[in-house]
């Protein structure tokens, strides 16, 4: 299927991450993986750090009403922007203002999407809950990513998969190793070089699935 870019409007949400190459690569990866996503028959999907909300909305374009859609963001304005995008595109997304997925039950999600703050920065730059949270990733750009990795297995259902944006500087091969310790296989769904960044969309799925 051809995945249309969902409508969005951030005029009222100046502190929210404006979709850019990483966001559009993520949408392209979901489009490329449409058959896999449909065959998975997911019941509950979530996007962590939904920002404008166009990625979870794009997933809803693919899976339609067969699935429930949640999102979280540490930035309250992003939660409002996500609700607004969902409404502009006539889809339903429940958005919660929280850190990662800390408020959710175990083994709940068939799909987790995450375009994390991945830029290599000093650890001190990860502070507050405004626009800097959208990009500041601390050491190796991995501080927020690493907080999630050890919980992915507990959050996903037995058939669950996680899609994640990673940058070359994030040392994706180390992330792949960590996930293999939790019995996950990894696949690069798409990658793209843009000026100054080599971006990947990784998919993590359980080895026995
Ligand atoms: C790179 S932006 C991606 C935004 C959007 N998903 C996209 O693809 O355009 C990262 C998003 O993660 C959010 N974020 C950062 N740290 C977070 C955390 N600990 N928990 C939840 N959301 C977080 C930011 O506020 C921001 O909206």
Coordinates of N, CA, C and O in Angstrom, one line a residue, residues 1 3 26-43 45 55 58-63 66-67 69 110-113 159 161-163 189 203:
X1 N 0.8 -1.2 0.0 CA 0.0 0.0 0.0 C 0.9 1.3 0.0 O 2.0 1.2 0.5
X3 N 1.4 4.7 1.7 CA 1.0 5.3 3.0 C 1.1 6.8 2.8 O 2.2 7.4 2.6
X26 N 10.7 6.6 9.2 CA 9.9 5.7 10.1 C 8.6 5.4 9.3 O 8.2 4.2 9.2
X27 N 8.0 6.4 8.8 CA 6.7 6.1 8.0 C 7.0 5.2 6.8 O 6.2 4.3 6.5
X28 N 8.1 5.5 6.1 CA 8.5 4.7 5.0 C 8.7 3.2 5.4 O 8.4 2.3 4.6
X29 N 9.3 3.0 6.6 CA 9.6 1.7 7.0 C 8.3 0.9 7.3 O 8.1 -0.3 7.0
X30 N 7.3 1.6 7.9 CA 6.0 1.0 8.2 C 5.3 0.6 6.9 O 4.8 -0.5 6.8
X31 N 5.5 1.5 5.9 CA 4.9 1.2 4.6 C 5.5 0.0 4.0 O 4.9 -0.9 3.5
X32 N 6.9 -0.1 4.1 CA 7.6 -1.2 3.5 C 7.2 -2.5 4.3 O 7.3 -3.6 3.7
X33 N 6.9 -2.4 5.5 CA 6.6 -3.6 6.3 C 5.1 -3.9 6.4 O 4.6 -4.6 7.3
X34 N 4.3 -3.3 5.6 CA 2.8 -3.4 5.7 C 2.3 -4.9 5.7 O 1.5 -5.2 6.6
X35 N 2.9 -5.8 4.9 CA 2.4 -7.1 4.9 C 2.7 -7.8 6.2 O 1.8 -8.5 6.8
X36 N 3.9 -7.6 6.7 CA 4.2 -8.2 8.0 C 3.3 -7.7 9.1 O 2.8 -8.5 9.9
X37 N 3.0 -6.4 9.1 CA 2.2 -5.8 10.1 C 0.7 -6.3 10.0 O 0.1 -6.6 11.1
X38 N 0.2 -6.5 8.8 CA -1.1 -7.0 8.7 C -1.2 -8.5 9.1 O -2.1 -8.9 9.8
X39 N -0.2 -9.3 8.8 CA -0.1 -10.7 9.2 C 0.0 -10.9 10.7 O -0.4 -11.9 11.2
X40 N 0.6 -9.9 11.3 CA 0.8 -10.0 12.8 C -0.5 -10.0 13.5 O -0.6 -10.5 14.6
X41 N -1.5 -9.3 12.9 CA -2.8 -9.2 13.5 C -2.7 -8.6 14.9 O -3.2 -9.2 15.9
X42 N -2.1 -7.4 15.1 CA -1.9 -6.8 16.4 C -3.2 -6.3 16.9 O -4.1 -5.9 16.2
X43 N -3.3 -6.4 18.3 CA -4.5 -5.9 18.9 C -4.3 -4.5 19.6 O -5.1 -3.7 19.7
X45 N -1.2 -1.4 19.9 CA 0.0 -0.8 19.5 C 0.3 0.5 20.3 O -0.7 1.2 20.7
X55 N 3.4 9.3 13.3 CA 3.9 7.9 13.1 C 2.8 7.0 13.5 O 2.4 6.0 12.8
X58 N 0.1 7.1 11.2 CA 0.4 6.3 9.9 C 0.2 4.8 10.2 O -0.4 4.1 9.3
X59 N 0.5 4.3 11.4 CA 0.3 2.9 11.7 C -1.2 2.6 11.6 O -1.7 1.6 11.1
X60 N -2.0 3.6 12.2 CA -3.5 3.4 12.2 C -4.0 3.4 10.7 O -5.0 2.7 10.5
X61 N -3.4 4.1 9.8 CA -3.8 4.1 8.4 C -3.6 2.6 7.9 O -4.4 2.2 7.1
X62 N -2.5 2.0 8.3 CA -2.3 0.6 7.8 C -3.2 -0.4 8.4 O -3.8 -1.2 7.7
X63 N -3.3 -0.3 9.7 CA -4.0 -1.4 10.4 C -5.5 -1.1 10.7 O -6.3 -2.0 11.1
X66 N -8.7 -2.5 13.4 CA -8.4 -3.9 13.9 C -7.6 -3.8 15.2 O -7.4 -4.8 15.9
X67 N -7.1 -2.6 15.5 CA -6.1 -2.5 16.6 C -6.4 -1.2 17.4 O -7.0 -0.3 16.9
X69 N -4.8 2.0 19.6 CA -3.6 2.8 19.5 C -3.4 3.6 20.7 O -4.3 4.4 21.1
X110 N 1.4 -5.5 21.2 CA 1.9 -6.3 20.1 C 2.9 -5.5 19.2 O 3.7 -6.1 18.5
X111 N 2.8 -4.2 19.3 CA 3.7 -3.3 18.6 C 4.2 -2.1 19.4 O 3.3 -1.5 20.0
X112 N 5.5 -1.9 19.5 CA 6.0 -0.7 20.2 C 6.8 0.0 19.1 O 7.6 -0.5 18.4
X113 N 6.5 1.3 18.9 CA 7.3 2.2 18.0 C 8.0 3.2 18.8 O 7.5 3.8 19.8
X159 N 4.1 -12.4 20.8 CA 4.4 -12.2 19.3 C 4.8 -10.8 19.0 O 5.0 -10.4 17.9
X161 N 6.5 -7.0 18.6 CA 7.7 -6.5 17.9 C 7.9 -5.0 18.2 O 6.9 -4.3 18.6
X162 N 9.1 -4.6 18.2 CA 9.4 -3.2 18.5 C 10.2 -2.7 17.3 O 11.2 -3.2 16.8
X163 N 9.7 -1.5 16.8 CA 10.4 -0.8 15.7 C 11.1 0.4 16.4 O 10.5 1.2 17.1
X189 N 14.9 -2.6 8.8 CA 13.8 -2.5 7.8 C 14.2 -1.5 6.7 O 14.0 -1.8 5.5
X203 N 14.0 -3.4 13.5 CA 12.8 -4.2 14.0 C 13.4 -5.3 14.9 O 14.3 -6.0 14.5

